[in-house]
Amino acid sequence: MKQSFKLLGAAAIVLVAMSFQIIKTQLTVTIRNELGNTEQGVSVQLFETEEDYKNETNVAAQGVTDAKGVVKLKELKAVSYYVLAKKDDKDNFGGGEQTGKLEANRINKVTVVIQ
């Protein structure tokens, strides 16, 4: 009886440990300027619909790029997103930047150019 409780307890610990290792759906966005250099301090917003993108409403996720021009957006739905990136007088608006459908439980990546 003690043996089965030990096995059950060990199995429960393994399951809990595995649940912490599951990656949630994420998107890593790299922002580059017209010269191909990465841009720090760019505001990045994701929208689920083109209408929300055009009106800049109902932001699904947002962040600001780091020193390497990268922002990581976490806990997303596995859908396509419209990406709006802005810094000072530069943006990607009008380009209709849309990701492909994100793969669930993966770190997805996209690069956007601002001008």
Coordinates of N, CA and C in Angstrom, one line a residue, residues 42-83:
V42 N 10.4 50.9 -29.7 CA 9.3 51.0 -30.6 C 8.1 50.4 -29.9
S43 N 6.9 51.1 -30.0 CA 5.7 50.6 -29.4 C 5.1 49.6 -30.4
V44 N 4.8 48.4 -29.9 CA 4.2 47.4 -30.8 C 2.9 46.9 -30.2
Q45 N 1.8 46.9 -31.1 CA 0.5 46.5 -30.7 C 0.0 45.4 -31.6
L46 N -0.7 44.5 -31.0 CA -1.3 43.4 -31.8 C -2.9 43.6 -31.8
F47 N -3.5 43.3 -33.0 CA -4.9 43.4 -33.1 C -5.4 42.1 -33.8
E48 N -6.6 41.6 -33.4 CA -7.1 40.4 -34.0 C -7.8 40.7 -35.3
T49 N -8.4 41.9 -35.5 CA -9.1 42.1 -36.7 C -8.5 43.3 -37.5
E50 N -8.8 43.4 -38.8 CA -8.3 44.5 -39.6 C -8.9 45.8 -39.1
E51 N -10.2 45.7 -38.8 CA -10.9 46.9 -38.3 C -10.3 47.5 -37.1
D52 N -10.0 46.6 -36.1 CA -9.4 47.1 -34.9 C -8.0 47.7 -35.2
Y53 N -7.3 47.1 -36.1 CA -6.0 47.6 -36.5 C -6.1 49.0 -37.1
K54 N -7.0 49.2 -38.0 CA -7.2 50.5 -38.7 C -7.7 51.5 -37.7
N55 N -8.5 51.2 -36.7 CA -9.0 52.1 -35.8 C -8.2 52.2 -34.5
E56 N -7.2 51.3 -34.4 CA -6.4 51.2 -33.2 C -7.2 51.0 -31.9
T57 N -8.1 50.1 -32.0 CA -9.0 49.8 -30.8 C -8.8 48.3 -30.5
N58 N -9.2 47.9 -29.3 CA -9.2 46.5 -28.8 C -7.9 45.9 -29.0
V59 N -6.8 46.4 -28.4 CA -5.5 45.9 -28.5 C -5.4 44.5 -27.8
A60 N -5.0 43.5 -28.5 CA -4.9 42.2 -28.0 C -3.6 42.0 -27.1
A61 N -2.5 42.7 -27.4 CA -1.3 42.6 -26.7 C -0.4 43.8 -27.1
Q62 N 0.5 44.2 -26.2 CA 1.3 45.3 -26.6 C 2.6 45.3 -25.7
G63 N 3.6 45.9 -26.3 CA 4.9 46.0 -25.6 C 5.8 47.0 -26.3
V64 N 7.0 47.2 -25.8 CA 8.0 48.1 -26.3 C 9.3 47.3 -26.6
T65 N 9.9 47.5 -27.7 CA 11.2 46.8 -28.1 C 12.3 47.2 -27.2
D66 N 13.2 46.2 -26.9 CA 14.3 46.3 -26.1 C 15.5 46.9 -26.9
A67 N 16.7 46.8 -26.3 CA 17.9 47.4 -27.0 C 18.3 46.6 -28.3
K68 N 17.7 45.4 -28.4 CA 18.0 44.6 -29.6 C 16.9 44.7 -30.6
G69 N 15.9 45.6 -30.3 CA 14.8 45.7 -31.3 C 13.7 44.6 -31.2
V70 N 13.7 44.0 -30.0 CA 12.8 42.8 -29.9 C 11.8 43.1 -28.7
V71 N 10.6 42.6 -29.0 CA 9.5 42.6 -27.9 C 8.9 41.2 -27.9
K72 N 8.7 40.7 -26.7 CA 8.1 39.3 -26.6 C 6.7 39.5 -26.0
L73 N 5.7 39.0 -26.7 CA 4.4 39.1 -26.3 C 3.9 37.7 -26.0
K74 N 3.4 37.5 -24.8 CA 3.1 36.1 -24.3 C 1.6 35.9 -24.1
E75 N 1.3 34.6 -23.9 CA -0.1 34.2 -23.6 C -1.1 34.7 -24.6
L76 N -0.8 34.4 -25.9 CA -1.6 34.8 -27.0 C -2.5 33.7 -27.5
K77 N -3.5 34.0 -28.3 CA -4.3 33.0 -28.9 C -3.6 32.5 -30.2
A78 N -3.8 31.3 -30.6 CA -3.2 30.8 -31.8 C -4.0 31.2 -33.0
V79 N -3.9 32.6 -33.3 CA -4.6 33.2 -34.4 C -3.7 34.1 -35.2
S80 N -4.1 34.7 -36.3 CA -3.3 35.7 -37.0 C -3.6 37.0 -36.3
Y81 N -2.5 37.9 -36.3 CA -2.7 39.2 -35.7 C -2.2 40.2 -36.7
Y82 N -2.8 41.4 -36.6 CA -2.3 42.6 -37.3 C -1.3 43.3 -36.4
V83 N -0.1 43.7 -36.9 CA 0.9 44.3 -36.1 C 1.0 45.8 -36.4

